[in-house]
Amino acid sequence: MGYNCDFCGHQRPVVYCRSDVACLCLSCDRNVHSANALSRRHSRTLLCERCNSQPAFVRCVEERVSLCENCDWIGHGSSTWNSTHKRQTINSYYGCPSSAELSSLWPFFWQSPSPGESTSELELGLMSIPENMERTSWGPSGNAISQNQDNTGGAEVNNDNNADMGSGWDGSSSVLEIRSPQQDLDQPGGLTDTSLPKLPCPQTNHPSLCENDLYHDFNIDDVDLNLENYEELLGVTLNHSEELFENGGSDSVFKIKDISAADSNCRGAVSAEGSSIGLVNTVQPTCSNGASADSVMSNKTDSILCFTGRQAHSSLSFSGLTGESSGGDYQDCGASSMLLMGEPPWCPPCTESSFQSSTRSNAVMRYKEKKKTRKFEKRVRYASRKARADVRKRVKGRFVKVGDAYDYDPLN
DNA sequence: CGGCACATTACTGCCACAACGATCT
DNA sequence: CAAGATCGTTGTGGCAGTAATGTGC
């Protein structure tokens, strides 16, 4: 089973865009997110190398692989010896960072470059935006992530890598060493709340990361990028999530049953462009297609979402979940569902209401603007039928029999 | 704050017919 | 078992009607 870039459909995806709920190769990432100021604000991170569908939030130094929370949990959470693996957080970025910026963000990214990749580097060098990486005012610099345990004083709120993702990378590197499954359990999936103690945003210091693949994806020459491709491919990609939320309009009351229905892939969740402004935080990095943060922004609940999927799924269940759902699925669905339903009961209220309201209004504005620019075209399964429909004569939009009178001829 | 009118947006069904897939010979 | 014939179903796009939502008073 192959995984391809959601945009070009050819390259292997390397980057996950939460806002677009899309897996992109680096060349497409650059193209897509250099389109305008809004797209530059999309939070992206590496793609999980195991499931190839979720944003990676941690990199296992031992296995030299980037993992989403689900895969990390599967690979480390239940294994004693695996839990001793050193792991490093993978930070997200915004805009179109230059090669140097990406290098600082993902040190492992640049180690061991393959010969003949100069063009890739060259292209990376072109990836620049005036503001460099966007940062949030409340995003702290890197500290030892072990502080996390002291912050929350409980299982409900866990600030961690997702917060990093949301706030953008900012800080010096540190190695995340997780000593026990319990510690691990406290690490991921958490959210940063402004009312809570600030969490570190440790920079990664990864030794390496499937360099070949990454560099391979820099080959932008292989990608035929144009606006039509963008709309078509990205539209298809986004439809999966958007169909859950778009139907009801921007302020829809989301239907849990729909969410569960989408859980056949159950990446469902709330990734978060909004997290970049610290309003809505990432609930589960493993949840991707449930909703973009843009959708979340449309929810009338002003809740600050702060809980971990693991804890959530331990106490919550949703009717739409099937027995096929894995533990990770469960947590994903639970988290996303709870997000949609509003503020979870264990979430401490946010006290910075003014900050919240202003950022929320900005987020809503961005959401609406983006919504206008998006095109969610359906995928044409049979081009021949489309070609025929495109040239058929009509009466008030309806097809007419050949030879009958018509009021609209596409050919004219 | 609720109700009302109006405007805007989103969704659905309709149409003909080639293509498709299943079934039968 | 393979090939051909038959039949029912599917999918395609533009328009109109309807429902839902937003806005202002």
Coordinates of C-alpha atoms (C1' of nucleotides) in Angstrom, one line a residue:
Chain A
M1 CA 0.0 0.0 0.0
G2 CA 1.6 3.2 -1.1
Y3 CA 1.2 6.6 0.4
N4 CA 1.4 9.6 -1.9
C5 CA 1.3 13.3 -1.4
D6 CA -2.2 14.5 -1.2
F7 CA -1.3 17.4 -3.5
C8 CA 0.7 16.0 -6.3
G9 CA -0.2 12.4 -5.8
H10 CA 3.3 11.3 -6.8
Q11 CA 5.8 12.0 -4.2
R12 CA 6.0 10.4 -0.8
P13 CA 4.5 12.7 1.8
V14 CA 6.7 14.0 4.4
V15 CA 4.9 16.9 6.0
Y16 CA 1.5 16.9 7.6
C17 CA -0.6 20.1 7.5
R18 CA -3.1 20.2 10.2
S19 CA -5.1 23.0 8.8
D20 CA -5.5 21.3 5.5
V21 CA -5.6 17.8 6.9
A22 CA -3.2 16.9 4.2
C23 CA -0.1 14.9 3.8
L24 CA 2.3 16.7 1.5
C25 CA 5.7 16.2 0.1
L26 CA 8.0 19.1 0.8
S27 CA 7.9 20.6 -2.6
C28 CA 4.1 20.7 -2.6
D29 CA 4.2 21.9 1.0
R30 CA 6.2 24.8 -0.1
N31 CA 4.0 25.5 -3.1
V32 CA 0.8 25.2 -1.2
H33 CA 1.8 27.2 1.8
S34 CA 3.5 30.0 0.0
A35 CA 0.3 30.8 -1.8
N36 CA -0.9 33.5 0.6
A37 CA -0.6 34.8 4.1
L38 CA -3.2 32.6 5.4
S39 CA -1.7 29.4 4.1
R40 CA 1.6 30.4 5.5
R41 CA 0.1 30.2 8.9
H42 CA -0.7 26.6 8.6
S43 CA 1.0 24.6 11.2
R44 CA 2.9 21.7 9.7
T45 CA 5.0 18.9 11.1
L46 CA 6.5 15.7 10.0
L47 CA 4.4 12.8 9.0
C48 CA 4.4 9.7 11.1
E49 CA 6.6 7.2 9.3
R50 CA 4.7 4.3 10.6
C51 CA 1.1 5.0 9.8
N52 CA 1.9 7.6 7.2
S53 CA -1.3 9.4 7.9
Q54 CA -0.9 11.2 11.1
P55 CA 1.3 14.1 12.2
A56 CA 4.4 12.9 14.0
F57 CA 4.9 14.4 17.4
V58 CA 7.9 12.5 18.6
R59 CA 10.9 10.9 17.1
C60 CA 12.3 7.7 18.5
V61 CA 16.0 8.0 18.6
E62 CA 16.6 4.3 18.9
E63 CA 14.5 3.3 16.0
R64 CA 15.2 6.5 14.0
V65 CA 11.6 6.9 13.2
S66 CA 9.1 9.7 13.6
L67 CA 5.9 8.6 15.2
C68 CA 2.4 10.0 15.8
E69 CA 1.0 9.5 19.2
N70 CA -0.9 6.4 18.3
C71 CA 2.1 4.7 16.8
D72 CA 4.3 5.9 19.6
W73 CA 1.8 4.5 22.1
I74 CA 1.7 1.2 20.3
G75 CA 5.4 1.0 19.9
H76 CA 6.4 2.3 23.2
G77 CA 3.6 2.7 25.6
S78 CA 3.0 -1.0 26.1
S79 CA 6.5 -2.2 26.0
T80 CA 8.8 -2.1 28.9
W81 CA 12.0 -2.0 27.0
N82 CA 10.7 0.1 24.3
S83 CA 9.6 2.7 26.8
T84 CA 13.2 3.3 27.5
H85 CA 13.8 4.6 24.0
K86 CA 14.9 8.1 23.9
R87 CA 12.4 10.2 22.1
Q88 CA 12.5 13.7 20.9
T89 CA 9.7 16.0 20.2
I90 CA 9.1 17.0 16.6
N91 CA 8.1 20.6 16.3
S92 CA 5.9 22.2 13.8
Y93 CA 6.6 25.1 11.7
Y94 CA 4.8 27.8 9.8
G95 CA 5.3 29.7 6.6
C96 CA 7.9 28.6 4.2
P97 CA 11.0 28.3 6.2
S98 CA 14.4 28.5 4.7
S99 CA 16.7 25.6 4.7
A100 CA 18.5 27.0 7.7
E101 CA 15.3 27.4 9.5
L102 CA 14.3 23.9 8.8
S103 CA 17.7 22.7 9.8
S104 CA 17.3 24.3 13.1
L105 CA 13.9 23.0 13.5
W106 CA 14.7 19.4 12.5
P107 CA 18.4 18.9 12.9
F108 CA 18.1 15.3 11.9
F109 CA 16.5 16.4 8.7
W110 CA 19.8 17.6 7.4
Q111 CA 22.1 15.0 8.5
S112 CA 23.5 12.6 6.0
P113 CA 22.2 14.3 2.9
S114 CA 22.2 12.1 -0.1
P115 CA 24.6 12.9 -2.9
G116 CA 23.1 14.8 -5.7
E117 CA 20.5 16.4 -3.6
S118 CA 21.9 19.9 -4.2
T119 CA 18.8 20.9 -6.1
S120 CA 16.7 20.0 -3.1
E121 CA 18.8 22.1 -0.9
L122 CA 18.7 24.8 -3.4
E123 CA 15.0 24.7 -3.4
L124 CA 14.8 24.7 0.3
G125 CA 16.9 27.7 0.2
L126 CA 14.2 29.4 -1.8
M127 CA 11.7 28.5 0.9
S128 CA 11.6 31.6 2.8
I129 CA 9.1 34.1 4.1
P130 CA 9.7 37.4 5.6
E131 CA 8.6 36.6 9.1
N132 CA 10.5 33.3 9.4
M133 CA 8.6 31.1 11.7
E134 CA 5.6 32.3 13.4
R135 CA 5.7 32.2 17.1
T136 CA 3.1 32.7 19.7
S137 CA 3.7 35.1 22.5
W138 CA 3.1 32.5 25.1
G139 CA 5.2 29.8 23.6
P140 CA 8.1 29.3 25.9
S141 CA 11.5 28.2 25.0
G142 CA 12.7 24.8 25.4
N143 CA 13.1 23.4 28.8
A144 CA 13.3 19.9 30.0
I145 CA 10.0 18.3 29.1
S146 CA 10.1 16.5 32.4
Q147 CA 8.7 19.7 33.9
N148 CA 5.5 18.5 32.5
Q149 CA 4.9 16.3 35.3
D150 CA 5.0 19.1 37.7
N151 CA 2.8 21.4 35.8
T152 CA -0.5 19.8 35.7
G153 CA -0.6 18.0 38.9
G154 CA -3.0 15.6 37.3
A155 CA -3.7 13.6 34.3
E156 CA -6.2 15.9 32.8
V157 CA -4.0 18.5 31.4
N158 CA -0.9 17.5 29.6
N159 CA 1.2 20.0 27.9
D160 CA 3.5 18.6 25.5
N161 CA 4.6 18.2 22.0
N162 CA 1.3 19.0 20.7
A163 CA 1.5 22.3 22.3
D164 CA 4.8 22.6 20.6
M165 CA 3.1 21.9 17.4
G166 CA 0.5 24.4 18.0
S167 CA 2.6 27.1 19.2
G168 CA 5.4 26.7 16.7
W169 CA 8.8 25.7 17.5
D170 CA 10.6 28.0 19.8
G171 CA 13.5 27.1 21.9
S172 CA 16.6 25.2 22.3
S173 CA 16.9 21.6 21.7
S174 CA 16.6 18.9 24.3
V175 CA 16.3 15.2 24.4
L176 CA 13.1 13.8 25.6
E177 CA 13.8 10.8 27.6
I178 CA 10.8 8.9 28.7
R179 CA 11.6 6.4 31.4
S180 CA 8.4 4.6 31.9
P181 CA 5.1 4.0 30.2
Q182 CA 3.4 6.1 32.9
Q183 CA 5.6 8.9 32.1
D184 CA 5.0 8.4 28.5
L185 CA 1.4 8.4 29.1
D186 CA 1.6 11.8 30.6
Q187 CA 3.5 13.2 27.8
P188 CA 1.5 13.2 24.6
G189 CA -1.8 14.4 23.5
G190 CA -2.0 17.2 25.9
L191 CA -2.9 20.7 25.3
T192 CA -1.5 23.9 26.3
D193 CA -3.7 26.3 28.1
T194 CA -2.8 29.8 28.8
S195 CA -4.0 29.5 32.2
L196 CA -1.7 26.7 32.9
P197 CA 2.0 26.6 33.6
K198 CA 3.9 27.1 30.5
L199 CA 5.4 24.1 29.0
P200 CA 8.6 23.7 27.3
C201 CA 8.9 23.7 23.6
P202 CA 12.0 21.7 23.3
Q203 CA 13.7 21.7 20.1
T204 CA 14.5 18.5 18.5
N205 CA 18.0 17.3 18.2
H206 CA 17.4 14.3 16.2
P207 CA 20.3 12.3 14.9
S208 CA 18.7 11.4 11.6
L209 CA 15.4 10.8 9.9
C210 CA 15.0 8.8 6.8
E211 CA 17.0 11.4 5.0
N212 CA 16.6 9.9 1.7
D213 CA 13.0 10.1 1.7
L214 CA 13.0 13.6 2.8
Y215 CA 15.4 14.7 0.2
H216 CA 13.7 12.7 -2.4
D217 CA 10.6 14.7 -1.8
F218 CA 12.4 17.9 -2.5
N219 CA 12.4 17.1 -6.1
I220 CA 9.9 19.6 -7.1
D221 CA 10.6 19.2 -10.7
D222 CA 8.6 16.0 -10.7
V223 CA 5.5 17.8 -9.6
D224 CA 3.2 19.4 -11.9
L225 CA 1.7 22.1 -9.8
N226 CA -0.9 24.4 -11.0
L227 CA -4.0 25.9 -9.5
E228 CA -6.2 23.2 -10.9
N229 CA -4.2 20.5 -9.3
Y230 CA -4.3 22.3 -6.1
E231 CA -8.0 22.7 -6.0
E232 CA -8.6 19.2 -7.2
L233 CA -6.2 17.4 -5.1
L234 CA -6.5 19.5 -2.0
G235 CA -10.2 19.5 -2.3
V236 CA -10.3 15.8 -2.3
T237 CA -8.1 15.7 0.6
L238 CA -10.0 18.1 2.6
N239 CA -13.4 16.7 1.8
H240 CA -13.0 13.9 4.1
S241 CA -12.9 16.1 7.1
E242 CA -14.9 18.9 5.9
E243 CA -17.8 16.9 5.0
L244 CA -18.3 16.3 8.6
F245 CA -18.5 19.9 9.5
E246 CA -19.3 21.9 6.5
N247 CA -22.8 20.7 6.1
G248 CA -24.1 22.6 9.0
G249 CA -22.5 25.8 8.1
S250 CA -19.8 27.6 10.0
D251 CA -21.6 27.3 13.3
S252 CA -22.9 23.9 13.0
V253 CA -23.7 21.7 15.9
F254 CA -21.6 18.7 15.0
K255 CA -23.1 15.3 14.9
I256 CA -21.4 12.7 16.8
K257 CA -22.7 10.0 14.6
D258 CA -21.1 11.5 11.6
I259 CA -17.8 11.6 13.4
S260 CA -18.0 8.0 14.3
A261 CA -19.0 7.2 10.8
A262 CA -15.8 8.7 9.7
D263 CA -13.9 6.7 12.1
S264 CA -13.4 3.9 9.7
N265 CA -10.2 5.7 9.2
C266 CA -10.6 7.2 12.6
R267 CA -8.0 9.8 12.4
G268 CA -10.7 11.9 13.5
A269 CA -9.7 14.8 15.3
V270 CA -8.9 18.2 15.8
S271 CA -5.8 19.3 14.6
A272 CA -5.2 22.8 14.9
E273 CA -4.4 25.7 13.0
G274 CA -6.0 27.5 15.8
S275 CA -3.4 26.2 18.1
S276 CA -1.0 28.6 16.6
I277 CA -2.8 31.3 18.4
G278 CA -3.2 29.4 21.5
L279 CA -6.9 29.3 21.5
V280 CA -7.8 25.8 20.5
N281 CA -5.2 23.3 21.2
T282 CA -4.4 20.1 19.6
V283 CA -6.3 17.3 21.1
Q284 CA -4.8 14.4 19.5
P285 CA -2.1 14.5 17.0
T286 CA -3.2 11.2 15.7
C287 CA -6.5 12.6 14.8
S288 CA -6.4 14.3 11.5
N289 CA -9.5 14.0 9.4
G290 CA -12.1 14.8 11.9
A291 CA -11.8 18.4 11.6
S292 CA -9.4 21.1 11.0
A293 CA -9.0 23.7 13.5
D294 CA -10.8 25.9 11.2
S295 CA -13.8 23.9 11.6
V296 CA -13.2 23.9 15.3
M297 CA -13.2 27.6 15.3
S298 CA -16.7 27.5 13.9
N299 CA -17.9 25.8 16.9
K300 CA -19.8 28.2 19.1
T301 CA -18.3 26.8 22.2
D302 CA -15.5 28.9 23.3
S303 CA -14.0 26.2 25.2
I304 CA -10.3 25.8 25.7
L305 CA -9.7 22.2 25.0
C306 CA -7.3 20.7 27.2
F307 CA -7.3 17.0 27.8
T308 CA -5.5 14.0 26.5
G309 CA -7.0 11.5 24.3
R310 CA -5.8 8.7 26.4
Q311 CA -7.3 9.8 29.5
A312 CA -10.4 10.7 27.6
H313 CA -10.9 7.4 26.1
S314 CA -10.3 5.7 29.3
S315 CA -13.5 7.2 30.7
L316 CA -15.5 8.0 27.7
S317 CA -17.1 6.0 25.0
F318 CA -19.1 6.9 21.9
S319 CA -21.8 5.0 20.3
G320 CA -20.5 5.2 16.9
L321 CA -17.3 3.5 17.7
T322 CA -17.0 0.0 16.3
G323 CA -15.3 -2.9 17.8
E324 CA -12.6 -2.6 15.2
S325 CA -11.4 0.5 16.6
S326 CA -8.1 0.3 18.2
G327 CA -7.2 1.9 21.3
G328 CA -5.8 4.7 19.4
D329 CA -8.9 5.0 17.4
Y330 CA -10.8 5.1 20.5
Q331 CA -8.9 7.9 21.9
D332 CA -9.0 9.8 18.7
C333 CA -12.7 9.5 18.4
G334 CA -13.3 10.4 22.0
A335 CA -11.1 13.4 21.9
S336 CA -12.5 14.7 18.7
S337 CA -16.0 14.0 19.8
M338 CA -15.5 15.8 23.1
L339 CA -14.1 18.7 21.3
L340 CA -17.0 19.0 19.2
M341 CA -19.4 18.7 22.0
G342 CA -17.8 21.5 23.9
E343 CA -15.7 22.0 26.8
P344 CA -14.8 18.9 28.6
P345 CA -15.8 18.8 32.2
W346 CA -12.3 18.4 33.4
C347 CA -11.0 21.3 31.5
P348 CA -10.1 24.2 33.7
P349 CA -11.8 27.4 32.7
C350 CA -9.7 29.9 30.9
T351 CA -9.3 33.0 32.8
E352 CA -7.8 35.1 30.1
S353 CA -11.1 35.9 28.5
S354 CA -10.0 39.0 26.7
F355 CA -7.1 37.2 25.1
Q356 CA -9.4 34.4 24.2
S357 CA -12.0 36.5 22.6
S358 CA -9.6 38.5 20.5
T359 CA -7.8 35.4 19.3
R360 CA -11.0 33.6 18.7
S361 CA -12.4 36.4 16.6
N362 CA -9.2 36.4 14.6
A363 CA -9.4 32.7 14.2
V364 CA -13.0 32.8 13.1
M365 CA -12.2 35.5 10.6
R366 CA -9.4 33.4 9.3
Y367 CA -11.6 30.4 9.1
K368 CA -14.3 32.2 7.2
E369 CA -11.9 33.6 4.8
K370 CA -10.3 30.3 4.2
K371 CA -13.6 28.7 3.8
K372 CA -14.5 31.1 1.0
T373 CA -11.4 30.3 -0.8
R374 CA -11.7 26.6 -0.6
K375 CA -13.3 24.5 -3.2
F376 CA -14.6 21.2 -2.2
E377 CA -15.1 19.6 -5.5
K378 CA -16.2 16.1 -5.7
R379 CA -14.0 13.6 -7.3
V380 CA -15.0 12.6 -10.8
R381 CA -14.9 8.9 -11.0
Y382 CA -15.6 8.5 -14.6
A383 CA -14.0 11.1 -16.8
S384 CA -15.9 9.8 -19.8
R385 CA -19.2 10.5 -18.1
K386 CA -18.1 13.9 -17.1
A387 CA -16.9 14.6 -20.6
R388 CA -20.3 13.6 -21.9
A389 CA -22.2 15.6 -19.3
D390 CA -20.1 18.6 -20.1
V391 CA -21.4 18.7 -23.6
R392 CA -24.9 17.6 -23.2
K393 CA -27.7 20.0 -24.0
R394 CA -30.0 21.0 -21.1
V395 CA -33.3 22.6 -20.3
K396 CA -33.1 24.4 -17.0
G397 CA -30.1 22.4 -16.1
R398 CA -31.7 19.1 -16.8
F399 CA -30.5 16.8 -19.6
V400 CA -32.7 16.5 -22.5
K401 CA -33.1 13.8 -25.1
V402 CA -31.0 14.1 -28.1
G403 CA -32.9 16.1 -30.7
D404 CA -35.2 17.7 -28.2
A405 CA -35.4 21.4 -27.8
Y406 CA -32.9 22.9 -25.3
D407 CA -32.1 26.2 -23.8
Y408 CA -28.5 25.6 -22.9
D409 CA -25.8 24.1 -25.0
P410 CA -22.4 23.9 -23.3
L411 CA -20.7 23.9 -26.6
N412 CA -22.1 27.3 -27.4
Chain B
dC1 C1' -33.8 39.2 24.7
dG2 C1' -37.1 37.2 21.5
dG3 C1' -39.5 37.7 17.3
dC4 C1' -39.9 39.1 12.6
dA5 C1' -38.5 40.1 7.8
dC6 C1' -35.2 39.8 4.5
dA7 C1' -30.8 38.3 2.5
dT8 C1' -27.5 34.9 1.9
dT9 C1' -25.8 30.3 1.8
dA10 C1' -26.2 25.3 1.5
dC11 C1' -28.4 21.4 0.1
dT12 C1' -31.3 18.3 -2.8
dG13 C1' -33.6 16.4 -6.8
dC14 C1' -34.3 16.3 -11.5
dC15 C1' -33.1 15.1 -16.3
dA16 C1' -30.8 11.6 -20.4
dC17 C1' -27.8 8.3 -21.3
dA18 C1' -23.2 6.0 -21.7
dA19 C1' -20.6 3.2 -18.9
dC20 C1' -20.4 -0.2 -15.6
dG21 C1' -21.2 -4.6 -13.2
dA22 C1' -23.9 -8.6 -12.5
dT23 C1' -26.3 -12.3 -14.4
dC24 C1' -27.7 -15.4 -17.9
dT25 C1' -27.1 -18.1 -22.1
Chain C
dC1 C1' -14.6 -22.3 -18.4
dA2 C1' -14.7 -18.5 -21.7
dA3 C1' -17.2 -15.4 -24.5
dG4 C1' -21.2 -12.8 -25.8
dA5 C1' -25.8 -10.9 -24.7
dT6 C1' -28.9 -8.8 -21.6
dC7 C1' -30.5 -6.0 -18.0
dG8 C1' -30.4 -3.0 -14.0
dT9 C1' -27.6 0.5 -11.7
dT10 C1' -24.5 4.3 -11.5
dG11 C1' -22.7 8.8 -12.3
dT12 C1' -22.2 13.1 -14.7
dG13 C1' -23.4 18.8 -14.5
dG14 C1' -26.5 22.9 -14.4
dC15 C1' -30.6 24.6 -12.7
dA16 C1' -34.6 25.4 -9.6
dG17 C1' -36.7 24.8 -5.4
dT18 C1' -36.3 24.3 -0.6
dA19 C1' -34.1 24.5 3.9
dA20 C1' -30.9 26.5 6.9
dT21 C1' -28.4 30.2 8.5
dG22 C1' -27.1 35.1 9.0
dT23 C1' -28.2 40.0 9.7
dG24 C1' -30.6 44.0 11.0
dC25 C1' -34.4 46.1 13.2

